[in-house]
GROMACS .gro file of C-alpha atoms in nm:
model
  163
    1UNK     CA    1  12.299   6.315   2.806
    2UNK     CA    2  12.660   6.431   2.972
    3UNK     CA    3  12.664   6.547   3.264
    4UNK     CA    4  12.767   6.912   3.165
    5UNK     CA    5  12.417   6.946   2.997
    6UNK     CA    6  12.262   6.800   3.267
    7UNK     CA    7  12.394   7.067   3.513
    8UNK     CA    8  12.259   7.305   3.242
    9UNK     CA    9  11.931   7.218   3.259
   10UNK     CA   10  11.942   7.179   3.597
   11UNK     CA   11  12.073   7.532   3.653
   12UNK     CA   12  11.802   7.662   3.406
   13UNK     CA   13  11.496   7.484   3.637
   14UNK     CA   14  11.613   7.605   3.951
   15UNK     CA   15  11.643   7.966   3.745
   16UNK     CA   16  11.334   7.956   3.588
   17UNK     CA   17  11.146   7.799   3.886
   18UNK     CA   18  11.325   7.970   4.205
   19UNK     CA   19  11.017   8.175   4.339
   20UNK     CA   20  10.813   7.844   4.357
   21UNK     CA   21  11.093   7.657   4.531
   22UNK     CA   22  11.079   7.934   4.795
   23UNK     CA   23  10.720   7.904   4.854
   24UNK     CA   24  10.721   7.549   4.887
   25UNK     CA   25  10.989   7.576   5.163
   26UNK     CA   26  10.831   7.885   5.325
   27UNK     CA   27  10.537   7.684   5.337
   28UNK     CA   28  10.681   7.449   5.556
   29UNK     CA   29  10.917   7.726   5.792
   30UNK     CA   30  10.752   8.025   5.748
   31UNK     CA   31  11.038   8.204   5.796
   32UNK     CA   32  11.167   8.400   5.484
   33UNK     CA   33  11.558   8.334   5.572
   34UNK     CA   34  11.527   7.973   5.687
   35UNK     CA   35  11.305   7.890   5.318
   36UNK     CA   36  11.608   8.082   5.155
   37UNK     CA   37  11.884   7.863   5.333
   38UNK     CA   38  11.642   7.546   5.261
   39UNK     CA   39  11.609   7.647   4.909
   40UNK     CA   40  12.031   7.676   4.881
   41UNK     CA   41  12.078   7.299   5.114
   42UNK     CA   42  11.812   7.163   4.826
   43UNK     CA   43  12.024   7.304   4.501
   44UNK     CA   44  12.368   7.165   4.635
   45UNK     CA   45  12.206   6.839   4.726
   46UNK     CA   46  12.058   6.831   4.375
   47UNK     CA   47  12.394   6.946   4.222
   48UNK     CA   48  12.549   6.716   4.430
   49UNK     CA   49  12.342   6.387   4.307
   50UNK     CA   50  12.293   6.476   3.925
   51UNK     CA   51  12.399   6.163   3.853
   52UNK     CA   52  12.096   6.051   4.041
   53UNK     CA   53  11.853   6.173   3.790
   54UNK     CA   54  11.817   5.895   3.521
   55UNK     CA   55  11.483   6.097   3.341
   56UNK     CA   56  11.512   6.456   3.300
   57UNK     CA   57  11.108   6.468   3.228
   58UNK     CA   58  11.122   6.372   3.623
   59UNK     CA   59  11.338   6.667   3.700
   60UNK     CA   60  11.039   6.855   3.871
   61UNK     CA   61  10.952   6.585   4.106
   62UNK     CA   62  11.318   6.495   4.136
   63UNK     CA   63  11.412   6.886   4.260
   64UNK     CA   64  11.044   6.891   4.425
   65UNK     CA   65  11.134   6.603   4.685
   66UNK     CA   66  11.442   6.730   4.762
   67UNK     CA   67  11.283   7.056   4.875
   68UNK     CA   68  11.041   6.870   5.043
   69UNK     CA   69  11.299   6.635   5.225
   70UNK     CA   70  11.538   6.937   5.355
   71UNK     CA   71  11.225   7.135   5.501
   72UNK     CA   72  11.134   6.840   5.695
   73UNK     CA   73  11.468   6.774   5.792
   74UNK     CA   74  11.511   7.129   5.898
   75UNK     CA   75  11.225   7.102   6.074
   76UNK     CA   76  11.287   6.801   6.263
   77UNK     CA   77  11.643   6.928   6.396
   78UNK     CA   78  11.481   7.261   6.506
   79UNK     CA   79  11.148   7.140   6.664
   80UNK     CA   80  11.197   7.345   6.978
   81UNK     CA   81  11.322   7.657   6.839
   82UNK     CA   82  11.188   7.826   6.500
   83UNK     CA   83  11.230   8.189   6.438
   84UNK     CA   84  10.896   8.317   6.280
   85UNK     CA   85  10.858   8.656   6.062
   86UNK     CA   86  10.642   8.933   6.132
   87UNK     CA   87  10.410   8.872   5.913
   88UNK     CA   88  10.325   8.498   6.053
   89UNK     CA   89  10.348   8.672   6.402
   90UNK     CA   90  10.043   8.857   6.318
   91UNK     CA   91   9.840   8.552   6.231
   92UNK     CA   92   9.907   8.443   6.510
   93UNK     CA   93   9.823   8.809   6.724
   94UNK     CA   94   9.513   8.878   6.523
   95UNK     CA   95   9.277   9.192   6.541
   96UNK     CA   96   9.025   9.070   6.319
   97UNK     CA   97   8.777   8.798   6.295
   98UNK     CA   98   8.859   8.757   5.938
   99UNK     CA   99   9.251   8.717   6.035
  100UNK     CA  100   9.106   8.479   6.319
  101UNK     CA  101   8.989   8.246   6.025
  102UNK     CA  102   9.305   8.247   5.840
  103UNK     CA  103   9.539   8.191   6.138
  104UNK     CA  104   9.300   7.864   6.212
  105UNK     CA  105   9.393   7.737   5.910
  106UNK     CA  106   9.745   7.803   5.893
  107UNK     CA  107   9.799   7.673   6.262
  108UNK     CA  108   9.574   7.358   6.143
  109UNK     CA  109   9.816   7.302   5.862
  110UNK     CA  110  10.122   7.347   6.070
  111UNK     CA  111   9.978   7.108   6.330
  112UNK     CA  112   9.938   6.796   6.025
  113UNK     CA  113  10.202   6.575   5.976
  114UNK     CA  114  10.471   6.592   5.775
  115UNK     CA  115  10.252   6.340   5.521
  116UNK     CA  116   9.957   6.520   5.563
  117UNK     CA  117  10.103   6.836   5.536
  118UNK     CA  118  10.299   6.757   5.232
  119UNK     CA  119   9.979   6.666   5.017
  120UNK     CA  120   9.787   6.965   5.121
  121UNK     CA  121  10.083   7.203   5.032
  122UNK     CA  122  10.168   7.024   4.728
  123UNK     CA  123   9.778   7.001   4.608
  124UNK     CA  124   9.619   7.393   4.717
  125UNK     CA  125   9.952   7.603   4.756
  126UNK     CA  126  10.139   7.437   4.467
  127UNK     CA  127   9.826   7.351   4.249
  128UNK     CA  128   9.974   7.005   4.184
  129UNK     CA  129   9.782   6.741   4.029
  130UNK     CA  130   9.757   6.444   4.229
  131UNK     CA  131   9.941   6.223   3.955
  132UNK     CA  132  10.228   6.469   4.043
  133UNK     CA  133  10.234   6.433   4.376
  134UNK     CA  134  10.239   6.086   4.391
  135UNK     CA  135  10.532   6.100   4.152
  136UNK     CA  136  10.702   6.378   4.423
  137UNK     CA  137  10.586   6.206   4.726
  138UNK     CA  138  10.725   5.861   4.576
  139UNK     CA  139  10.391   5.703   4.682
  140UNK     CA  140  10.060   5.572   4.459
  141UNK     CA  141   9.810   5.758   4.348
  142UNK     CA  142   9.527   5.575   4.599
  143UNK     CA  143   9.790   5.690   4.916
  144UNK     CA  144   9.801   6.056   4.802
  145UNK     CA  145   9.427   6.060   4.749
  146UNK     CA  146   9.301   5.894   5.103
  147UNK     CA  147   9.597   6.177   5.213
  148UNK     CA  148   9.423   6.426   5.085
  149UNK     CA  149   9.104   6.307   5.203
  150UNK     CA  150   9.196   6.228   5.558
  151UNK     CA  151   9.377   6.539   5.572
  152UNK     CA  152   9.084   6.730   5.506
  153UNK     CA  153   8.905   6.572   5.696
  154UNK     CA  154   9.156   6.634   5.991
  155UNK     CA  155   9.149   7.046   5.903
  156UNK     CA  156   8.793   7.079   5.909
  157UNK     CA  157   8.748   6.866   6.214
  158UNK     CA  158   9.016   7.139   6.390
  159UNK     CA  159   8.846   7.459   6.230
  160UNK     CA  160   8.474   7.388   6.277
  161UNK     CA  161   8.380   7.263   5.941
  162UNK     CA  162   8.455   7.570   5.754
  163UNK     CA  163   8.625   7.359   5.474
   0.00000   0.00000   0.00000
């Protein structure tokens, strides 16, 4: 395969899969701008290392870990200072007990780390199957499932057992 039709089917993925690649970064920032300019870093470093991809079967878990890789990254160079949008604001000002629930878990995610995190995202947000995952995540099956495990574990520990 050249490289031209390589950038092709690139270009159609990305296309074709944009509004998932926004939720996956938005899951990590939850900020609406900041998974937009993560989503943009992750297509030029994709673009950028085509020649990378050997399999274009693996061109989901190829794109998926560089999404992955530039929220973390974003994350870790703007630990102290992340803008958040109105919408997470109010999970985090509730005026319900039902929103109280909800912002539990979404401050329980946030407070996993970044391996933790990834698997639950990856697994209930992105309805992954763990075989997938391991393949995004670069690790074995057995890792991603103990992951999972302790993560849940870890979440329902910090909510009260709601899980």
């Amino acid at each position: 395969m050249t490289k031209e039709e390589k950038f092709k089917l690139i270009e159609k993925f990305i296309i074709e899969n944009r509004e998932s690649h926004y939720r996956l970064a938005y899951s990590y920032v939850r900020n609406k701008d900041t998974a937009l300019d993560i989503v943009q870093d992750a297509i030029v470093k994709a673009l950028n290392s085509i020649d990378r991809l050997d399999d274009i079967n693996l061109l989901k878990t190829w794109f998926y870990r560089i999404v992955i890789n530039t929220s973390i990254d974003f994350i870790r160079k703007n630990k102290r200072s992340m803008a958040m949008d109105d919408e997470v604001l109010k999970v985090y000002l509730p005026h319900l007990e039902n929103e109280l629930h909800d912002m539990d878990l979404q401050e329980a995610i946030e407070q996993l780390s970044p391996e933790y995190k990834t698997v639950i995202i990856l697994r209930f947000f992105e309805d992954l199957k763990i075989d997938t995952i391991a393949e995004i995540t670069e690790q074995n099956v057995n890792t991603v499932k103990t992951r999972l495990y302790s993560a849940l574990k870890k979440l329902r520990i910090e909510i009260g057992g709601d899980l």
